[in-house]
PDB file of C-alpha atoms in Angstrom:
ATOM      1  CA  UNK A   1      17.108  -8.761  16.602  1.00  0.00           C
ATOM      2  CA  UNK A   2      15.909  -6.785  13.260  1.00  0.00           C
ATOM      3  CA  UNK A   3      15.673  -2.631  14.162  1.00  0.00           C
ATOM      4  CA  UNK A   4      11.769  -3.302  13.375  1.00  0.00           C
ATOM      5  CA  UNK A   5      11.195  -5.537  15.587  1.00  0.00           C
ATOM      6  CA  UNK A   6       8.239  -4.429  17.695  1.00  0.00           C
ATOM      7  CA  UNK A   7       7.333  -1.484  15.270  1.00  0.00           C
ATOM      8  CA  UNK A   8       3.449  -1.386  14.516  1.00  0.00           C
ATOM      9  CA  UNK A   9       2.036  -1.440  10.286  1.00  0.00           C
ATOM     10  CA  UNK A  10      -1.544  -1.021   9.172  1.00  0.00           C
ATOM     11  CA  UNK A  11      -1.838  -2.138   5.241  1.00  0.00           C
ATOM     12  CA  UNK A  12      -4.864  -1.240   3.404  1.00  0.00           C
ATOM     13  CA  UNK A  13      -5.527  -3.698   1.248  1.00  0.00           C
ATOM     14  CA  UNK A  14      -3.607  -6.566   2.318  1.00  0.00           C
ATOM     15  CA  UNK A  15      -5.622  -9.507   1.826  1.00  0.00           C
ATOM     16  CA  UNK A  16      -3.378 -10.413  -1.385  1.00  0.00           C
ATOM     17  CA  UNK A  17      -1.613  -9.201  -4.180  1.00  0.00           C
ATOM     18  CA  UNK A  18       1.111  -6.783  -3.332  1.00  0.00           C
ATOM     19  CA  UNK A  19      -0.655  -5.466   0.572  1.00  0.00           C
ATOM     20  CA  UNK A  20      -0.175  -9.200   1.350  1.00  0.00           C
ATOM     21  CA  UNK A  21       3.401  -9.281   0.140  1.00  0.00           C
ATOM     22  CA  UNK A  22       4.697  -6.611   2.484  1.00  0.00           C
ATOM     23  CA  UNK A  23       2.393  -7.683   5.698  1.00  0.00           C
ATOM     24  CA  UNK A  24       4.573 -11.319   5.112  1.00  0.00           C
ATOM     25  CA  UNK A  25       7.849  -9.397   4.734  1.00  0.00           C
ATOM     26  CA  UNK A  26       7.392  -6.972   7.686  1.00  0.00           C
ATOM     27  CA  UNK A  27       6.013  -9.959  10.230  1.00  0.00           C
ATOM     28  CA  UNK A  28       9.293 -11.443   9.593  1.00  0.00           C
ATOM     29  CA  UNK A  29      11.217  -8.480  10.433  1.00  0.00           C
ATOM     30  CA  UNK A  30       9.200  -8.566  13.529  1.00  0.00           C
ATOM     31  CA  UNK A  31       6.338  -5.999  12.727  1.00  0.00           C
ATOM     32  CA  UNK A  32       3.225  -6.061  14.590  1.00  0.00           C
ATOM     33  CA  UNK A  33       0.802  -5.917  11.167  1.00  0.00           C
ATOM     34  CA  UNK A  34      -2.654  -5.178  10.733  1.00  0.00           C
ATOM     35  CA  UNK A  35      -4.521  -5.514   7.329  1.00  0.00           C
ATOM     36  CA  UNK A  36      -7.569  -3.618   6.061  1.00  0.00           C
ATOM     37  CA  UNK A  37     -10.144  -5.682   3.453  1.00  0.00           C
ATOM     38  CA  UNK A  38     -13.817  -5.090   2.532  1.00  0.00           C
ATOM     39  CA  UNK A  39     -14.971  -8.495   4.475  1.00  0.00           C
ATOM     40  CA  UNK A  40     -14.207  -9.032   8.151  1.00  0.00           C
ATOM     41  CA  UNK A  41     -14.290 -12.691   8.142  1.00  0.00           C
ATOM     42  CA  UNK A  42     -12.273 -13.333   5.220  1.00  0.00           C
ATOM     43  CA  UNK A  43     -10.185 -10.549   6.011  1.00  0.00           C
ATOM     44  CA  UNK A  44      -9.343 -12.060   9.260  1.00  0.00           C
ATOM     45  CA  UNK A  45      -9.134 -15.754   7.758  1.00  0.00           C
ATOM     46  CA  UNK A  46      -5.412 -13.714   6.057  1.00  0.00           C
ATOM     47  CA  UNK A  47      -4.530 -12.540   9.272  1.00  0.00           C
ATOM     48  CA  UNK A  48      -4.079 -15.727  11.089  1.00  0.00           C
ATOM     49  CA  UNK A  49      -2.851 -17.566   7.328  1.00  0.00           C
ATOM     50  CA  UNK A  50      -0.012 -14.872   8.089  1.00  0.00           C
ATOM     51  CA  UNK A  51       0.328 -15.269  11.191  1.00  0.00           C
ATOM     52  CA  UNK A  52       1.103 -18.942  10.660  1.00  0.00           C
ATOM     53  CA  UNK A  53       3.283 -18.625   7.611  1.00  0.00           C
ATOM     54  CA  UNK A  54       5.374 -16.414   9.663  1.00  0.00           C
ATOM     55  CA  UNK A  55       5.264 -18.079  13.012  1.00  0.00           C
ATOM     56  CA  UNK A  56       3.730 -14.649  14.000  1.00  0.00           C
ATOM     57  CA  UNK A  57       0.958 -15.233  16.832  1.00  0.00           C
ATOM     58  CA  UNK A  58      -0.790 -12.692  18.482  1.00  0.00           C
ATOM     59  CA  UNK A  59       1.282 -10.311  16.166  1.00  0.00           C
ATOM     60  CA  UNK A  60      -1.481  -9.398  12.778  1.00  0.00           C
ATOM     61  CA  UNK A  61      -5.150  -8.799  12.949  1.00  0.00           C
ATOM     62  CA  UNK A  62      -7.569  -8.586   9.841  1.00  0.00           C
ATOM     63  CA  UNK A  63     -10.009  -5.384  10.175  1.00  0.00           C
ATOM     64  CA  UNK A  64     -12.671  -4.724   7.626  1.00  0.00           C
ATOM     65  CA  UNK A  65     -12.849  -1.340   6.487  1.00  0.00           C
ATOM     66  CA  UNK A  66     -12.931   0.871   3.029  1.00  0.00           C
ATOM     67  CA  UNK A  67     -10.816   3.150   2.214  1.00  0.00           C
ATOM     68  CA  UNK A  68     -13.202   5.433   0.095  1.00  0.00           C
ATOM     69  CA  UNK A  69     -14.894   6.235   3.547  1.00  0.00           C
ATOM     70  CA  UNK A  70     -12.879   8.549   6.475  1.00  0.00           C
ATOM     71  CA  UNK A  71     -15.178   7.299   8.888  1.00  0.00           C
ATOM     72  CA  UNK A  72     -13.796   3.909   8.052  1.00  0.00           C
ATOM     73  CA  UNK A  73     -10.043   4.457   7.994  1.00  0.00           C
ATOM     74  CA  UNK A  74     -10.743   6.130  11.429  1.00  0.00           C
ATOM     75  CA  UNK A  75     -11.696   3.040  12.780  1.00  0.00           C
ATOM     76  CA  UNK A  76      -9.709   0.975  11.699  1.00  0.00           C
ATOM     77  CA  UNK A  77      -7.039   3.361  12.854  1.00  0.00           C
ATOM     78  CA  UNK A  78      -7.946   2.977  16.238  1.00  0.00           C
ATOM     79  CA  UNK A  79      -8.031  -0.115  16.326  1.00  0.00           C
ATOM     80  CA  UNK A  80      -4.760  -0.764  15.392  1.00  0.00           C
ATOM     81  CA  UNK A  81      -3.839   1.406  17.964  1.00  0.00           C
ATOM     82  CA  UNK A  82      -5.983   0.259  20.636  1.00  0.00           C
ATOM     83  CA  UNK A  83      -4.375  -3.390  19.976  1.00  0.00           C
ATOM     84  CA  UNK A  84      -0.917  -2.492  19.642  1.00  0.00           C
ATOM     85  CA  UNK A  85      -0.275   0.461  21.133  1.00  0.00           C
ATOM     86  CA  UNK A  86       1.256   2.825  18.511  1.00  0.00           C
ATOM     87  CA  UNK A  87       1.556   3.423  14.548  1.00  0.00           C
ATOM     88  CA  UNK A  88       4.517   3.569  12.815  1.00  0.00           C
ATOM     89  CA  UNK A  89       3.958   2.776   9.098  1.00  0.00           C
ATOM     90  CA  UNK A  90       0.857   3.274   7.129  1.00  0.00           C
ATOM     91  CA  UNK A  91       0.838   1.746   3.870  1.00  0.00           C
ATOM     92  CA  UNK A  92      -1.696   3.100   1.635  1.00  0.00           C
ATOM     93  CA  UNK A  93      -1.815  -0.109  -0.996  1.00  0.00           C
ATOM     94  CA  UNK A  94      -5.837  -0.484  -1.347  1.00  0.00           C
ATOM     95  CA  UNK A  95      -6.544  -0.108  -5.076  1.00  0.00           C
ATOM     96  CA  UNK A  96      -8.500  -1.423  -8.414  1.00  0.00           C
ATOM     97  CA  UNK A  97      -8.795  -0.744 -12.321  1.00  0.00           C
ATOM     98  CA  UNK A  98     -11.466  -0.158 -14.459  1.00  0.00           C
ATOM     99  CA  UNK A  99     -10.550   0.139 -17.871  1.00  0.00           C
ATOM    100  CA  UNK A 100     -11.810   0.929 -21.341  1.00  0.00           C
ATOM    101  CA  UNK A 101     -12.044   4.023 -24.256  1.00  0.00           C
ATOM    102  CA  UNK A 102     -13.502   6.886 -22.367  1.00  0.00           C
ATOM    103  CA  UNK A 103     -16.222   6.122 -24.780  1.00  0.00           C
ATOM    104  CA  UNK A 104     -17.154   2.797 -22.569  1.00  0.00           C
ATOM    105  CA  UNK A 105     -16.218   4.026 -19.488  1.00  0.00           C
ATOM    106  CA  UNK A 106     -18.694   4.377 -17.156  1.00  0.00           C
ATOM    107  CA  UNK A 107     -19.730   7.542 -14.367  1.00  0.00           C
ATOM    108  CA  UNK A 108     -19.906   4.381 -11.853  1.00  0.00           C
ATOM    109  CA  UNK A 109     -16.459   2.807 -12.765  1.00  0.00           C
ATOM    110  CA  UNK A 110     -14.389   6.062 -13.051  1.00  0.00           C
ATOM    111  CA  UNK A 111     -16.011   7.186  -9.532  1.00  0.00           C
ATOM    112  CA  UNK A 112     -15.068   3.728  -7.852  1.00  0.00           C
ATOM    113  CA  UNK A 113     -11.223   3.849  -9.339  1.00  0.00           C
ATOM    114  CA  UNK A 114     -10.858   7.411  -8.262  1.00  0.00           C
ATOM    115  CA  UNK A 115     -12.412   7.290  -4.816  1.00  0.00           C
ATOM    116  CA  UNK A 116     -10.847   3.511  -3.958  1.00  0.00           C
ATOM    117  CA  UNK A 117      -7.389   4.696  -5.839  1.00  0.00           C
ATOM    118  CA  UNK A 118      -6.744   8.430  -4.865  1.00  0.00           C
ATOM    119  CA  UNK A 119      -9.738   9.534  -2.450  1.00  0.00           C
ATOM    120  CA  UNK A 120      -8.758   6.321  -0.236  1.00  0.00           C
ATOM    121  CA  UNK A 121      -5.099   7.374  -0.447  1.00  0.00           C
ATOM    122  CA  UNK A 122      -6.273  10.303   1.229  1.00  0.00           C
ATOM    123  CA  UNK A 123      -8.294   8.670   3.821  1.00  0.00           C
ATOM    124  CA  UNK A 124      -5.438   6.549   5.047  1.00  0.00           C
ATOM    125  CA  UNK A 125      -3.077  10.049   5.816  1.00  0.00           C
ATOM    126  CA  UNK A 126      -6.213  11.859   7.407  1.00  0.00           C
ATOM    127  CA  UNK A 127      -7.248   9.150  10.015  1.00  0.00           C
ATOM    128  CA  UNK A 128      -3.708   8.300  10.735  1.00  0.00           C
ATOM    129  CA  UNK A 129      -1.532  11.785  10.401  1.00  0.00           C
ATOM    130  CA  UNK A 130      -2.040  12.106  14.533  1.00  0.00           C
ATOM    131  CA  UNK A 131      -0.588   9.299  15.209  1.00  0.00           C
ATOM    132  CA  UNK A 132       2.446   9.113  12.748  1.00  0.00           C
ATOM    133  CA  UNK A 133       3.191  12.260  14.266  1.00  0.00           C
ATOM    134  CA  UNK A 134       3.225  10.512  17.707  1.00  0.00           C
ATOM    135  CA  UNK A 135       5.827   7.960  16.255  1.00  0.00           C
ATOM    136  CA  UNK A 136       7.837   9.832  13.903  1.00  0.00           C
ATOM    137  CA  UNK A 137       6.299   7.207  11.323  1.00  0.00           C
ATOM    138  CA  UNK A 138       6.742   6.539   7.865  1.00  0.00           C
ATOM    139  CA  UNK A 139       3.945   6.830   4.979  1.00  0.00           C
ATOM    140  CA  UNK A 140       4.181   4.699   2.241  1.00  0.00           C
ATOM    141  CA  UNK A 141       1.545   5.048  -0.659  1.00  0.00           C
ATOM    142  CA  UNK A 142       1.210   2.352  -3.602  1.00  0.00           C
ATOM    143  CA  UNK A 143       1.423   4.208  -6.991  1.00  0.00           C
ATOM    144  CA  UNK A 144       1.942   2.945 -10.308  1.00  0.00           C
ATOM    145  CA  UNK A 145       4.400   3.465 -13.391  1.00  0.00           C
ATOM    146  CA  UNK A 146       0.872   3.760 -14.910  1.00  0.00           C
ATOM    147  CA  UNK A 147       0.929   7.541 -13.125  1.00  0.00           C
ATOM    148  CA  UNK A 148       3.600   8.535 -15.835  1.00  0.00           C
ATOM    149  CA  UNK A 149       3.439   6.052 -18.447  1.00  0.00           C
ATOM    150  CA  UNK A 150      -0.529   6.378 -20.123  1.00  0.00           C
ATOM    151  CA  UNK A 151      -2.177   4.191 -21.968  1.00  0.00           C
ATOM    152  CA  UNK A 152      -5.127   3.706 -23.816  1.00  0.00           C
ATOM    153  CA  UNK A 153      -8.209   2.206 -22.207  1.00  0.00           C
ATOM    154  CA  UNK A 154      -6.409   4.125 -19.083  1.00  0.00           C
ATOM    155  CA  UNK A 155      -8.032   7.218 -18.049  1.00  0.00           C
ATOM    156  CA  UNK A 156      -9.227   6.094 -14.852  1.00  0.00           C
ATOM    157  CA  UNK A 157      -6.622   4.268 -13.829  1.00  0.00           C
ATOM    158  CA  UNK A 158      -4.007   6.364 -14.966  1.00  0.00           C
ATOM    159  CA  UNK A 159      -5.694   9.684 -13.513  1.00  0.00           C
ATOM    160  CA  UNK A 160      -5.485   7.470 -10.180  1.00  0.00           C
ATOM    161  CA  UNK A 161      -1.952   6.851 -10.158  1.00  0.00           C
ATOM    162  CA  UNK A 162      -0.986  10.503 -11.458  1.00  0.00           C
ATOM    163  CA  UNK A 163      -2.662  11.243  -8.476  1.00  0.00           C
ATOM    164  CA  UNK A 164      -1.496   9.455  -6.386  1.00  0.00           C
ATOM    165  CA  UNK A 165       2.396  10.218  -7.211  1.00  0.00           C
ATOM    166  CA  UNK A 166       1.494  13.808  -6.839  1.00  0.00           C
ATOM    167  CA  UNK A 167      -0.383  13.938  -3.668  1.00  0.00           C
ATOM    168  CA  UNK A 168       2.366  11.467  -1.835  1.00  0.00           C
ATOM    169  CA  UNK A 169       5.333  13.686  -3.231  1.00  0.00           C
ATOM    170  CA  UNK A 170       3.589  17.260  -1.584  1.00  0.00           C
ATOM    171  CA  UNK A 171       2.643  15.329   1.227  1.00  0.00           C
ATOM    172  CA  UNK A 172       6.003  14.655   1.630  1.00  0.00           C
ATOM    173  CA  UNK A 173       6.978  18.506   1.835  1.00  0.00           C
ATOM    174  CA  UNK A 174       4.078  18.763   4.271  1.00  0.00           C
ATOM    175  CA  UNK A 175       4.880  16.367   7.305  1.00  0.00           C
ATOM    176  CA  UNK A 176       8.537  16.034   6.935  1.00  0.00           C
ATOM    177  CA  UNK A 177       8.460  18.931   9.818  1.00  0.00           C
ATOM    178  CA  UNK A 178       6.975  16.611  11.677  1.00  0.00           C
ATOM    179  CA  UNK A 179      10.166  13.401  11.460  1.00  0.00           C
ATOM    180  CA  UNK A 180       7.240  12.197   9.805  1.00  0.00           C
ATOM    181  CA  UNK A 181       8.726  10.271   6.274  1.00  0.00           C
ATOM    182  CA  UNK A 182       6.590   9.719   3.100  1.00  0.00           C
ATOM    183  CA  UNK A 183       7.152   8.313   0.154  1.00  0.00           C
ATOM    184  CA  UNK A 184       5.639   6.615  -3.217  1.00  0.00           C
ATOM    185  CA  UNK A 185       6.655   3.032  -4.343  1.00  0.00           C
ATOM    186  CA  UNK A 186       5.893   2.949  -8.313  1.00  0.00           C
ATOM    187  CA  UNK A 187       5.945  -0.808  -9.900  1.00  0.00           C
ATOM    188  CA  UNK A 188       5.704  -1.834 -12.961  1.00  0.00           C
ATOM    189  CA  UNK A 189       4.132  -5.161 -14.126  1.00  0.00           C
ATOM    190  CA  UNK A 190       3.190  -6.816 -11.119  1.00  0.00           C
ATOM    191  CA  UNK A 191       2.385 -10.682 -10.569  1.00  0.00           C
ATOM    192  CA  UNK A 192      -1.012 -10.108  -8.541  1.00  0.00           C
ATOM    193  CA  UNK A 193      -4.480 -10.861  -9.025  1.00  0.00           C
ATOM    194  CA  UNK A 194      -4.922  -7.213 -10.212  1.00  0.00           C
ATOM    195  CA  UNK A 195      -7.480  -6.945 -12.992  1.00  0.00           C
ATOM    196  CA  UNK A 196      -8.498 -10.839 -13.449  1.00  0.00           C
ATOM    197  CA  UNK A 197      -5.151 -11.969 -13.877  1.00  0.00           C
ATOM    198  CA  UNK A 198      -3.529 -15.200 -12.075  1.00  0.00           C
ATOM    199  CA  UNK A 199      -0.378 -15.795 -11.115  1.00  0.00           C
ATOM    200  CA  UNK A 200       1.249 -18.030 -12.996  1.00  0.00           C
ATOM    201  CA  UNK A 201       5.009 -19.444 -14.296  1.00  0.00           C
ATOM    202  CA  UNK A 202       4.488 -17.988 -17.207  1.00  0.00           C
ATOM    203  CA  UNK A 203       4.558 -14.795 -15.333  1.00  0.00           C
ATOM    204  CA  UNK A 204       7.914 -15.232 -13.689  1.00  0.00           C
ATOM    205  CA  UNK A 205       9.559 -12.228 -15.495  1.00  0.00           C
ATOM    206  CA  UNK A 206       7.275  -9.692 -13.551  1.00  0.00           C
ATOM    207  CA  UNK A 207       7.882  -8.389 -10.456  1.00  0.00           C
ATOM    208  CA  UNK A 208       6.716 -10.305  -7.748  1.00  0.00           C
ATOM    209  CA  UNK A 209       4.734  -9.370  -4.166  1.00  0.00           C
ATOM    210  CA  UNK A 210       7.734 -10.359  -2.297  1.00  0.00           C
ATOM    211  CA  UNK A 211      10.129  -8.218  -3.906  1.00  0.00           C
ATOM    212  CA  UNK A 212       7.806  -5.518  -2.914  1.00  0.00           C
ATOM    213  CA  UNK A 213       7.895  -6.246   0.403  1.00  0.00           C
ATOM    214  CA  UNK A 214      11.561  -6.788   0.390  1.00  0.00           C
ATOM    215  CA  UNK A 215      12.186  -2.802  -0.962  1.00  0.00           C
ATOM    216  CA  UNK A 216       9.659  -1.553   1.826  1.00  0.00           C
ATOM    217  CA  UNK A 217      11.932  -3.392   4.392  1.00  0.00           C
ATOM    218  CA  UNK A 218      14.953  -1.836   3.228  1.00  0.00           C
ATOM    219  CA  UNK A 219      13.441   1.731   3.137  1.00  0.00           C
ATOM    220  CA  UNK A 220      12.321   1.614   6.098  1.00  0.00           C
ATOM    221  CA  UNK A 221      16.369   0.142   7.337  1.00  0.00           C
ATOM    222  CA  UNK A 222      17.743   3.315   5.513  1.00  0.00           C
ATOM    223  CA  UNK A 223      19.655   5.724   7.078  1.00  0.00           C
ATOM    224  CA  UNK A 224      17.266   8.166   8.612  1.00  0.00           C
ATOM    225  CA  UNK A 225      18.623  11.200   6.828  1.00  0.00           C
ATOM    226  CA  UNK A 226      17.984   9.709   3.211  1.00  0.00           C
ATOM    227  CA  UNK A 227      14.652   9.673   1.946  1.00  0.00           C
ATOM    228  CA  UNK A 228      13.765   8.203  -1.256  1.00  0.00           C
ATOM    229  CA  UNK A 229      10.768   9.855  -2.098  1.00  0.00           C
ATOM    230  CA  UNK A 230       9.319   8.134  -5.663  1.00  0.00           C
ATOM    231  CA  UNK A 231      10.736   5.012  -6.510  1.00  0.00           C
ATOM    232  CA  UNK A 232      10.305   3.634  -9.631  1.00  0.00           C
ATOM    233  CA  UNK A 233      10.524  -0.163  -9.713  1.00  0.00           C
ATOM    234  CA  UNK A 234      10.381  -2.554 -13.019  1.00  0.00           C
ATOM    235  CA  UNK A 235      10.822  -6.414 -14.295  1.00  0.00           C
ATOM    236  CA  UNK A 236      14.555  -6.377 -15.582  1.00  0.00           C
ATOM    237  CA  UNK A 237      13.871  -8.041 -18.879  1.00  0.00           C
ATOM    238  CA  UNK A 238      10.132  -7.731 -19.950  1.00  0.00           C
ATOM    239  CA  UNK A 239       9.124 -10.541 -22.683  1.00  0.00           C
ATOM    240  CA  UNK A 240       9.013  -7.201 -25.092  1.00  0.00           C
ATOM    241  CA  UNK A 241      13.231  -6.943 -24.544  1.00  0.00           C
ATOM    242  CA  UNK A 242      14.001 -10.033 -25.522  1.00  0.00           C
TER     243      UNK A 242
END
């Protein structure tokens, strides 16, 4: 039997892309799982596709919620605890880009990349900080090498991320008195839907959702005295090395 089995995850985001990748991976270490989206019923309609991939009844829920609102993340929350019982993980994965010269960019699009991609980040530690406390949990946030490596046509997206990395990292230094562990995951190219793109062969050589959800499972299998508190992950051999 896996040392997760029976531990409780709420995933914002986790309808697809890289939230869906570690909700597979953590079912089938035996996590109870439930995933946030911005539609109930098709958030739901992922919940029980997971739940049959991974021969998981009764063990994920879909809940609709939005990050960018506290009120929101409360809920959802509490539901996850009034299903399962406890917390253990939060993963705060819930994100989007916008992206153009600061000339194009838009008041609207930098406000809905900042307050989905930082603000939300925030949201998911606030409404859940009581009960990680209760579990000696673990806090994962989603960054991006995008937080340290700019770009341009970035400034929303990188201010995000550079955001993001920061706030996890003094989190970190916050709730650690608690047994409470935090850290930032940091990929590179990712094959997701992220930004219009579709998975394809052809991106092979990125880093897939799986392998994300494979490095979550083995922090959270580490030896309870190490922390790794900003990893950086990349495709071994981008098309550019070659």
């Amino acid at each position: 039997m896996s040392i997760l089995e029976g531990k409780v995850v709420l995933i914002t985001g986790g309808t697809k892309g890289i939230g869906y990748g570690i909700a597979e991976a953590l079912l089938n270490q035996g996590f109870k799982v439930a995933i946030t989206g911005r539609d109930q019923e098709s958030t739901e309609a992922v919940a029980k596709e997971l739940a049959s991939k991974t021969n998981s009844e009764n063990q994920v829920i879909g809940l609709e919620a939005d990050v960018r609102q506290l009120e929101s993340q409360e809920k959802a929350v509490k539901a996850t605890l009034d299903t399962f019982g406890q917390l253990d993980l939060v993963v705060a994965n819930a994100g989007l880009g916008h992206f153009g010269s600061i000339e194009d960019l838009t008041v609207d699009q930098w406000n809905a990349v900042i307050d989905t991609n930082l603000t939300g980040v925030f949201n998911s530690i606030k409404a859940s900080v009581d009960a990680l406390k209760d579990s000696k949990g673990y806090y994962i946030t989603i960054s991006s090498l995008a937080g340290t490596n700019f770009f341009a046509g970035g400034s929303a997206y990188n201010a995000s991320k550079f955001g993001v990395t920061g706030f996890t990292q003094a989190v970190m230094l916050d709730l650690r008195k608690y047994g409470i562990k935090v850290s930032t995951i940091m990929p590179g190219s990712v094959s997701t839907h992220f930004n219009g793109n579709e998975p394809s062969e052809a991106g092979a050589w990125k880093i897939q959702i799986e392998d994300i959800g494979e490095l979550v499972v083995d922090l959270l299998k580490m030896n309870p005295r190490t922390l790794p508190s900003k990893i950086e992950v990349r495709p071994t051999t981008p098309p550019s090395s070659k």
